[in-house]
Short mmCIF file of C-alpha atoms and ligand atoms in Angstrom, two decimals:
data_model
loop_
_atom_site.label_atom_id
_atom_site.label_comp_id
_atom_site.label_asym_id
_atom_site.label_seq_id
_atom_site.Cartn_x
_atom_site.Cartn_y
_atom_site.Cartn_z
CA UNK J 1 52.49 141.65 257.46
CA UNK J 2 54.60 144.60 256.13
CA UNK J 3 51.79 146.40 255.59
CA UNK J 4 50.81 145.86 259.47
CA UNK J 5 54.21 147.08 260.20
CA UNK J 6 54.30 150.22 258.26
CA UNK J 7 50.70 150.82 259.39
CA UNK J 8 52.06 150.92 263.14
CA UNK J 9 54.36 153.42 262.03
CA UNK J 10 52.56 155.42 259.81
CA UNK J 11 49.95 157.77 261.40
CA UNK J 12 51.73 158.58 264.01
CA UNK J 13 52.81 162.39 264.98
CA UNK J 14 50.94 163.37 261.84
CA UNK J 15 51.41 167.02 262.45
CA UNK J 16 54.68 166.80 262.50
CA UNK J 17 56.01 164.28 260.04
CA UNK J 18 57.08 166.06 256.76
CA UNK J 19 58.55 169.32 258.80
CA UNK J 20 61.88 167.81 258.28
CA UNK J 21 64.46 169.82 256.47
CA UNK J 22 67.03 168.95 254.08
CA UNK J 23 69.91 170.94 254.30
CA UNK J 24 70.58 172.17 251.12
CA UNK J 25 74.44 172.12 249.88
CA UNK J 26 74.91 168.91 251.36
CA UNK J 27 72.20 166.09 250.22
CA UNK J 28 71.55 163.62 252.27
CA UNK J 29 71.75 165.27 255.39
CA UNK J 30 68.78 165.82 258.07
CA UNK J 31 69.39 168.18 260.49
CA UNK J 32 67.13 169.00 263.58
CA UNK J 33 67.49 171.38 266.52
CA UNK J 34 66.39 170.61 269.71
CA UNK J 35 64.10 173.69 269.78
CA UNK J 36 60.97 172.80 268.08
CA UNK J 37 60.36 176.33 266.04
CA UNK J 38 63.84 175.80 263.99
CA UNK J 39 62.45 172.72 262.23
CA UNK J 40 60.01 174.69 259.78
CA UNK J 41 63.26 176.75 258.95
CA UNK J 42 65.34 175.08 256.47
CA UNK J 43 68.79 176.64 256.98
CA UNK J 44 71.65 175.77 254.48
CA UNK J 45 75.14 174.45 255.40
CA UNK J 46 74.93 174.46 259.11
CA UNK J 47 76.50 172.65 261.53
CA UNK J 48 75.64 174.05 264.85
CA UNK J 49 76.55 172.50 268.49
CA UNK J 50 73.09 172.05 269.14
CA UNK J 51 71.78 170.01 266.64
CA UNK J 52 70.19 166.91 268.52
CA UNK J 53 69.50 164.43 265.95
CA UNK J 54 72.12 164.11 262.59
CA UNK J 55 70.89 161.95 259.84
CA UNK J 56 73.55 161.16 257.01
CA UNK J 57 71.83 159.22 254.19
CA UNK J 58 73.96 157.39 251.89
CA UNK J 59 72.08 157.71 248.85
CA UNK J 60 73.94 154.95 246.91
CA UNK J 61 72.84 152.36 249.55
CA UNK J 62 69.75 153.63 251.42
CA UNK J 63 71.44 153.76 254.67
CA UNK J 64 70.81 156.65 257.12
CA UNK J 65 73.31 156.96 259.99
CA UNK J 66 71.50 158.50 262.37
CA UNK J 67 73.82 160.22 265.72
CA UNK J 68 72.35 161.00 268.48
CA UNK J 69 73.83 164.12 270.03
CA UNK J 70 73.01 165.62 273.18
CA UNK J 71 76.03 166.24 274.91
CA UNK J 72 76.61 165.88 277.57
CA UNK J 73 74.74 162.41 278.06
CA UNK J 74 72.29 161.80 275.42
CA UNK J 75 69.67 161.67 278.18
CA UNK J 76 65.85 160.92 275.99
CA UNK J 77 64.26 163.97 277.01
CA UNK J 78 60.44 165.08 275.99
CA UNK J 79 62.14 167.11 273.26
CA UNK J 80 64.94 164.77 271.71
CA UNK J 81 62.26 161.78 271.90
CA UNK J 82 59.83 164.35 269.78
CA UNK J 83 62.60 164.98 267.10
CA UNK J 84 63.49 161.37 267.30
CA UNK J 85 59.93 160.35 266.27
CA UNK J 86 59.83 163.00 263.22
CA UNK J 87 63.22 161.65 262.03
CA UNK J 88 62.04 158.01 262.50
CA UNK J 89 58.75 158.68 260.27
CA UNK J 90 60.52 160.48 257.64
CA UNK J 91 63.13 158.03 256.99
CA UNK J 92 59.83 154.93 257.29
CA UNK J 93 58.46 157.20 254.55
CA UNK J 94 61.39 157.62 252.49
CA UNK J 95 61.64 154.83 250.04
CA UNK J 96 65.04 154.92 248.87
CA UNK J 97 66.03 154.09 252.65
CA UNK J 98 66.07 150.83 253.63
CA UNK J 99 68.27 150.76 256.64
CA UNK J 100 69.51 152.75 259.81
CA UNK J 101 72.22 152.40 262.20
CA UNK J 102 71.70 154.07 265.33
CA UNK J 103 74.88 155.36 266.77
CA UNK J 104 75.50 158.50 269.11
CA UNK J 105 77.99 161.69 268.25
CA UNK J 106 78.54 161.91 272.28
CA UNK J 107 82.03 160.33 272.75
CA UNK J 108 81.79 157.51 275.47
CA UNK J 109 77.97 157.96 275.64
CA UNK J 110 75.38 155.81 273.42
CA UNK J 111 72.36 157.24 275.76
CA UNK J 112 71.98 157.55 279.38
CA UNK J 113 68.62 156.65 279.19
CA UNK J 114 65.43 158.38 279.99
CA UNK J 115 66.21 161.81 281.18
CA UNK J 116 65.57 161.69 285.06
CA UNK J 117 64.11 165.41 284.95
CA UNK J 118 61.36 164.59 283.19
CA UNK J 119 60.05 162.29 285.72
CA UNK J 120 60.97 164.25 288.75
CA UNK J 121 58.73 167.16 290.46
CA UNK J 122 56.79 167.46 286.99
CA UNK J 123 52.85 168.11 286.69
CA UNK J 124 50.85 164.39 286.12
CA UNK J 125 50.27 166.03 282.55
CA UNK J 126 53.87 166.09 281.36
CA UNK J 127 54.42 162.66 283.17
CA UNK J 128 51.64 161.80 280.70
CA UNK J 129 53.08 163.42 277.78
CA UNK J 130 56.74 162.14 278.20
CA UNK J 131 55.90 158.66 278.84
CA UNK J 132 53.59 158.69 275.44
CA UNK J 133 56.94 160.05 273.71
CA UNK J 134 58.68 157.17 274.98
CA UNK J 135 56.44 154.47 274.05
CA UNK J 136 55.57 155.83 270.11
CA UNK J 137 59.91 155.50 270.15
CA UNK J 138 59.68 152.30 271.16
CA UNK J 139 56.70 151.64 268.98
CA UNK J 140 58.42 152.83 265.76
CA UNK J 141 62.13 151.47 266.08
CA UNK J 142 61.11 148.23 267.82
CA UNK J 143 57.84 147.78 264.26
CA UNK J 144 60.40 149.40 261.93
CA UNK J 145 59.98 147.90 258.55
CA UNK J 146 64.10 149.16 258.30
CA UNK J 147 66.97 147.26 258.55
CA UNK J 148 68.24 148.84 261.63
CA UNK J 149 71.90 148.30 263.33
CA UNK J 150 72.84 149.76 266.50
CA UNK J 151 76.63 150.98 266.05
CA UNK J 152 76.64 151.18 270.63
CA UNK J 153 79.66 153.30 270.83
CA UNK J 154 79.55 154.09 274.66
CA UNK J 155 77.57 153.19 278.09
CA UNK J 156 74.24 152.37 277.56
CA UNK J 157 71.92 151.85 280.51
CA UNK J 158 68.24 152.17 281.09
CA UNK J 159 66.34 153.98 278.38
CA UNK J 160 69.44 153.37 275.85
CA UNK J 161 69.84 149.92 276.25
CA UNK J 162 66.14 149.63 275.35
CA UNK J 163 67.24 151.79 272.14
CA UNK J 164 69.91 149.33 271.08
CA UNK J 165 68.04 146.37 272.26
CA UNK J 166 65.01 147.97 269.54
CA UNK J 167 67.35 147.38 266.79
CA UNK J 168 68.03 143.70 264.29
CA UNK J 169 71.54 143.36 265.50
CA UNK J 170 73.77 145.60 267.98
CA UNK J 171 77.36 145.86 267.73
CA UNK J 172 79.09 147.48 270.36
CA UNK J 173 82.87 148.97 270.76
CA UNK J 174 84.94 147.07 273.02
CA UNK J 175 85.36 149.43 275.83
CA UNK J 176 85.51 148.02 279.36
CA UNK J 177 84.50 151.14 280.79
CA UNK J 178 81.38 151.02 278.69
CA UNK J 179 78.29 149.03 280.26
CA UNK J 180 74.70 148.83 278.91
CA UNK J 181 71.92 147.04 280.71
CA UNK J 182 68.51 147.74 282.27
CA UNK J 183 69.62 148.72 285.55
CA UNK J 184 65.81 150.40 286.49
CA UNK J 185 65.70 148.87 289.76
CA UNK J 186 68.88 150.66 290.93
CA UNK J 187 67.11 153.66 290.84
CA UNK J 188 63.75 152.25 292.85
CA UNK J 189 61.98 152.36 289.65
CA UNK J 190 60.44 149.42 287.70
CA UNK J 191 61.27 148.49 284.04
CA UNK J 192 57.59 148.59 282.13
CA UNK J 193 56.64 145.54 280.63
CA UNK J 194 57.54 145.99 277.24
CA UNK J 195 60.99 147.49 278.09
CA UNK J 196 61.14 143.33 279.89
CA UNK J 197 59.41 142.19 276.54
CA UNK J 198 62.18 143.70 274.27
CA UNK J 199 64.95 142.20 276.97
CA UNK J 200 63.02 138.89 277.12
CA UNK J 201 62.63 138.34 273.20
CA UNK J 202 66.41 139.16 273.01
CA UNK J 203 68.16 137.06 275.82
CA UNK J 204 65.87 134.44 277.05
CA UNK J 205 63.72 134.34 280.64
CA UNK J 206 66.69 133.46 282.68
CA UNK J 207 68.80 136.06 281.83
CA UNK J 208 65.72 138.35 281.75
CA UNK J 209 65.20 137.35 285.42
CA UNK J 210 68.25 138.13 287.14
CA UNK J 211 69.18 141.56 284.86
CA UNK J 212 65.97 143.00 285.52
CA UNK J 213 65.41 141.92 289.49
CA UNK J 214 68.86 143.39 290.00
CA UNK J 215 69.44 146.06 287.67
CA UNK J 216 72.76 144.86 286.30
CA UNK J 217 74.67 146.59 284.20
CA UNK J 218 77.46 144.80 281.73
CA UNK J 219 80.74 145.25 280.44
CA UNK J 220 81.25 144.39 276.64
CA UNK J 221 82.18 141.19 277.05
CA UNK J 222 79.55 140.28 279.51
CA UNK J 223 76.62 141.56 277.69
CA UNK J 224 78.15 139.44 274.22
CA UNK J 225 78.15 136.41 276.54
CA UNK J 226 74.36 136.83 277.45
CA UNK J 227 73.40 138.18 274.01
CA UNK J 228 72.60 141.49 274.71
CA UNK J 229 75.29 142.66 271.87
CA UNK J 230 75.61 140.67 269.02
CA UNK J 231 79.00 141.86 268.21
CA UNK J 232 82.36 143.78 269.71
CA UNK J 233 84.88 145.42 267.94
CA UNK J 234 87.45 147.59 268.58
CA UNK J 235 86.02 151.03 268.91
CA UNK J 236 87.36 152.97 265.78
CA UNK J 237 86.14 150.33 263.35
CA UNK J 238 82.45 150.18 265.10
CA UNK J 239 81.23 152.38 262.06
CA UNK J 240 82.73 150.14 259.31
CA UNK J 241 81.75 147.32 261.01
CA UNK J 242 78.17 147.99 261.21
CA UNK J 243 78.25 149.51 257.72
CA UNK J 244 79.57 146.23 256.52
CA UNK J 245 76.97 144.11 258.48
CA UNK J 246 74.05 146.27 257.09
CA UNK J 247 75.26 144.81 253.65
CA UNK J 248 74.06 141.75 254.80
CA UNK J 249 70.95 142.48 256.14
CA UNK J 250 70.01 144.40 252.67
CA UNK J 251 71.10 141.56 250.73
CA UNK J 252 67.77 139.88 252.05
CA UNK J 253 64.63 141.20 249.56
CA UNK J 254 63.10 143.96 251.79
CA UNK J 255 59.51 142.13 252.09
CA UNK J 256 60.63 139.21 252.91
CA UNK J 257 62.77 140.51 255.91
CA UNK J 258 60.35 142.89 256.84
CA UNK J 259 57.30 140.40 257.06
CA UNK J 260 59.66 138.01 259.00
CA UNK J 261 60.69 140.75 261.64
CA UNK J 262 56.77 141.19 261.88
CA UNK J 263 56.03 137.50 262.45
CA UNK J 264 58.80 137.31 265.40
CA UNK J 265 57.86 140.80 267.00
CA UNK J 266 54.18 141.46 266.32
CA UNK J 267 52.78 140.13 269.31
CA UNK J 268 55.17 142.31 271.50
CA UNK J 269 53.85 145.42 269.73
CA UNK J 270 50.76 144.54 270.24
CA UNK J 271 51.18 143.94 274.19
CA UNK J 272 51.50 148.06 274.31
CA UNK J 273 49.36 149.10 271.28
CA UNK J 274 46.60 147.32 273.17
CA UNK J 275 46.80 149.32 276.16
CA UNK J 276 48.71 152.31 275.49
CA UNK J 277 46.55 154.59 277.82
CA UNK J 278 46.00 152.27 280.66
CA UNK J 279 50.05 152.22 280.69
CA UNK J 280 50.13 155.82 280.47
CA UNK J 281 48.10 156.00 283.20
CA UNK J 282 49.93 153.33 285.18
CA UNK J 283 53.38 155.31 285.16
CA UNK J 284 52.01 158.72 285.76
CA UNK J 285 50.02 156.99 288.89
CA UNK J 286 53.73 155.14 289.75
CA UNK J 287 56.18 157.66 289.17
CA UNK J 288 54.07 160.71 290.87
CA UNK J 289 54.40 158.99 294.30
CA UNK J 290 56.54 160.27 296.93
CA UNK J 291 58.56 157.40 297.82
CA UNK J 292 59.81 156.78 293.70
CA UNK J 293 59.69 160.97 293.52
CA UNK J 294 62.46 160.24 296.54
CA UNK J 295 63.99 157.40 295.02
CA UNK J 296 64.03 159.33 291.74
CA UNK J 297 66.12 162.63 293.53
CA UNK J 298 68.16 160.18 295.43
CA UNK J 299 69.56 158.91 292.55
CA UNK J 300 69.76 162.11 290.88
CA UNK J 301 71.79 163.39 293.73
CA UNK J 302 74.24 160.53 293.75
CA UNK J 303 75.22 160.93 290.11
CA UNK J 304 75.95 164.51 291.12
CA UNK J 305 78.13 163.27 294.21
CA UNK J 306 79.79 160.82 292.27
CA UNK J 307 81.37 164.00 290.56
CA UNK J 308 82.32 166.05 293.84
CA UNK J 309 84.17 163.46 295.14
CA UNK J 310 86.94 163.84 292.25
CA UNK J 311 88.90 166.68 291.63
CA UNK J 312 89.29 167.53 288.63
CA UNK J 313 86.85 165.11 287.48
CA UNK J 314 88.51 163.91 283.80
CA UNK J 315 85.59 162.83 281.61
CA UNK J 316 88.08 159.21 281.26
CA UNK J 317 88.09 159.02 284.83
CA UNK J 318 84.34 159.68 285.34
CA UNK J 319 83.51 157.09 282.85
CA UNK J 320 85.50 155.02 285.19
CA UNK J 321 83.34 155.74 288.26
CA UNK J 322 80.41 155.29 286.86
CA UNK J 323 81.63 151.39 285.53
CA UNK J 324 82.86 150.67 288.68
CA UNK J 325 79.73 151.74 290.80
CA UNK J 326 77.44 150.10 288.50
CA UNK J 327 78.74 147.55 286.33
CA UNK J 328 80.82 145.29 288.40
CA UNK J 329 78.17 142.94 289.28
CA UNK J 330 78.91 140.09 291.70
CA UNK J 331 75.70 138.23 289.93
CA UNK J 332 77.11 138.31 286.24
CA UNK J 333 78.43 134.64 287.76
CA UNK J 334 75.41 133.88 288.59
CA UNK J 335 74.08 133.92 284.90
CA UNK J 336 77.38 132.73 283.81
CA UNK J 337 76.22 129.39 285.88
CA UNK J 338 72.65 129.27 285.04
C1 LIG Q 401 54.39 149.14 288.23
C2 LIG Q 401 54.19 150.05 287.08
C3 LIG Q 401 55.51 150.39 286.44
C4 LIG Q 401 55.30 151.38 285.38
C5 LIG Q 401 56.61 151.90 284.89
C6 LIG Q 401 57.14 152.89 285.82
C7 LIG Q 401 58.32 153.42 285.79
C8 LIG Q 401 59.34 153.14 284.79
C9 LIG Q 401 59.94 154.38 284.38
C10 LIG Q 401 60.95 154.56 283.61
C11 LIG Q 401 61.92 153.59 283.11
C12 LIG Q 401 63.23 154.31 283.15
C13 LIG Q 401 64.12 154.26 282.22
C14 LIG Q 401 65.35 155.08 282.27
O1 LIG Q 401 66.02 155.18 281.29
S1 LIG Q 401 65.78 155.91 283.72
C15 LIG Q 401 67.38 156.60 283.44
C16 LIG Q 401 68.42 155.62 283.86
N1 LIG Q 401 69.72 156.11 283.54
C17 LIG Q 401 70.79 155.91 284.31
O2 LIG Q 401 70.73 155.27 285.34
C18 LIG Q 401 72.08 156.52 283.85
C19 LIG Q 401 72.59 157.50 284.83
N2 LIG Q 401 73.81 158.09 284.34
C20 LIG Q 401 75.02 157.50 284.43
O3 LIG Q 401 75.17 156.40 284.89
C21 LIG Q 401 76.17 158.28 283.93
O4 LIG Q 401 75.77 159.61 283.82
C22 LIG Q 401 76.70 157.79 282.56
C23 LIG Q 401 75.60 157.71 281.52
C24 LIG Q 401 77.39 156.44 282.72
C25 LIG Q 401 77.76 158.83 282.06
O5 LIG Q 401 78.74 159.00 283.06
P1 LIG Q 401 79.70 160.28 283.02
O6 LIG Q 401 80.61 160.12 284.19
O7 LIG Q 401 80.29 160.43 281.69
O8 LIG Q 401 78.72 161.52 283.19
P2 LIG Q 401 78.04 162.07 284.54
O9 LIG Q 401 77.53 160.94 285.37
O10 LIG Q 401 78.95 163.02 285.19
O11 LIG Q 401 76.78 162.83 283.94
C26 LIG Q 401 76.93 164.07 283.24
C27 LIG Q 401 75.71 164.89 283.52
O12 LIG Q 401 74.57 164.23 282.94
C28 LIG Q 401 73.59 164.05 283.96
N3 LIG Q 401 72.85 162.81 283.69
C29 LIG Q 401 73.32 161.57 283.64
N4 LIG Q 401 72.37 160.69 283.34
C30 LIG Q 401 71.23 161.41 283.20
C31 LIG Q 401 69.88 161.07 282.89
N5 LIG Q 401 69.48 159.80 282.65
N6 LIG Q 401 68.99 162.07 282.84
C32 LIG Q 401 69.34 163.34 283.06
N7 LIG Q 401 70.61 163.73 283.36
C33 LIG Q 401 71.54 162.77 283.41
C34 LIG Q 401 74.39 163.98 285.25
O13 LIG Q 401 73.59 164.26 286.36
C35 LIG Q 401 75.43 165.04 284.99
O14 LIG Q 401 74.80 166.31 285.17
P3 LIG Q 401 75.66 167.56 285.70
O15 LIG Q 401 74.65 168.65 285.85
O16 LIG Q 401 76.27 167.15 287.00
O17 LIG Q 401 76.70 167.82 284.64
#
């Protein structure tokens, strides 16, 4: 069964797994820029602001931290998805690590989710080319033979809720402006099937059914009640909390967690592995209509509004907004009842 699961992992992006550099003067640290050409350059003790993806591998334990860091959102743009997958196969190759926590350097921000410009006004071809991006992420965090945390350290909706919901446990900082959830819908666009898979396998059919149908998005404490987070802790010990919990994951002998997690979530895999094109070709065919294209620039528009209607617009007050528009969700007692 491991072996299934590192063969789903393996073999993917072939051309561009090992073009990973190691930044020399400070082992243990991957660095990528969001520009594809800079990867084949190592550079040595860097740090620049546009550095998408930072790994830091503790070498004593075989845990990467891995921050995602696309200011000003961490929107999953074609690129960042591309430099996601090379990281993801490097550390599946690398056999001192055995674990990851997914976290994001964007303060307030775990991911914003898929990054609306890539699905708006685009030819069908890069439709077709972002949404393969987005399923081989899905395909190798969700069959990662890794232990694999998610430290949720701001709002999370869409796209990065899917992210955190790919990982063995999620702990999230207990913001109440912070919501995560697969609030699709909201925007007149459907979650795929194995986005309501990954929800499904986590918190049950009922509350599967009502999050999805109306796009809710939770506080903290809301999404721990349904299961969606595993965990809340104050935000500046999120980091030492996860750290701690991976301890108990690795205490587990790798194969036997690793064929376990591929008992439980084989199936699922295979639900998209099976039909990977004819899904492809489903969202190009859905998203390039007019009516979601309006949907899509509607929405788009309305985040932009949101903004105009403050002045100044304080990042702690935006964050506020945004909670307020989506999160508070007359149907969270609906669940609470079911
Ligand atoms: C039947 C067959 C079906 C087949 C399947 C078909 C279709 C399915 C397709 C896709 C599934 C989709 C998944 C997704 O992930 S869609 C994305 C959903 N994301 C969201 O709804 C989040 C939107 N953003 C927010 O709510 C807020 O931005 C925030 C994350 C809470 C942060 O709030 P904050 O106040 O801090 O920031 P701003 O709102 O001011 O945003 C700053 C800046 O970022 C831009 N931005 C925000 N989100 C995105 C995004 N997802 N993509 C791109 N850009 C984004 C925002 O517009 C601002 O830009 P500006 O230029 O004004 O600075």
């Amino acid at each position: 069964m491991a072996a299934v699961l590192r063969k789903l992992i393996q073999g993917r992006l072939p051309a561009l797994a090992g073009v990973l550099c190691r930044r020399s003067g400070n082992e243990g640290h991957l660095f990528l820029n969001s520009s594809g050409s800079t990867l084949m350059q190592p550079r040595c003790g860097y740090s620049s602001p546009t550095e998408s993806v930072i790994v830091e591998m503790d070498k004593a334990t075989g845990v990467a931290l891995l921050k995602l860091n696309i200011p000003p959102v961490n929107s999953l743009s074609l690129p960042l998805l591309t430099e996601l997958a090379i990281v993801l196969d490097k550390l599946e190759m690398d056999k001192h690590c055995r674990g990851l926590i997914l976290t994001s350097a964007v303060p307030n921000i775990f991911s914003a989710g898929l990054n609306l410009f890539d699905m708006m006004d685009k030819p069908n071809e890069h439709y077709s080319e972002f949404w393969r991006a987005v399923q081989e992420i899905w395909i190798k965090l969700y069959g990662s033979s890794l232990a694999n945390i998610a430290a949720i350290n701001g709002s999370s909706p869409a796209g990065g809720c899917l992210l955190a919901l790919c990982s063995d446990y999620r702990i999230m900082a207990n913001n109440p402006h912070f919501t995560i959830g697969l609030n699709e819908t909201r925007l007149g666009i459907v979650a795929p099937f194995w986005f309501k898979d990954t929800l499904l396998n986590t918190v049950g059919k009922r509350t599967t059914e009502i999050s999805l149908n109306l796009g809710a998005l939770y506080s903290p404490t809301e999404a721990l009640s349904l299961h969606l987070v595993d965990r809340l802790v104050p935000e500046t010990q999120l980091l030492s909390a996860a750290t701690e919990e991976m301890g108990r994951w690795l205490q587990v002998p790798d194969h036997a967690r690793q064929i376990t997690k591929s008992m439980i979530r084989k199936s699922t895999l295979e639900g998209l592995l099976n039909q990977r094109e004819a899904d492809i070709k489903n969202f190009v065919e859905f998203i390039s209509r007019d009516s979601i294209q309006k949907s899509l620039q509607f929405y788009a528009q309305s985040l932009q509004k949101q903004k105009q209607h403050i002045h100044p617009p304080s990042s702690s007050c935006r964050q506020q907004i945004s909670s307020v528009t989506f999160a508070r969700s007359p149907w969270y007692s609906l669940i609470q009842r079911s």
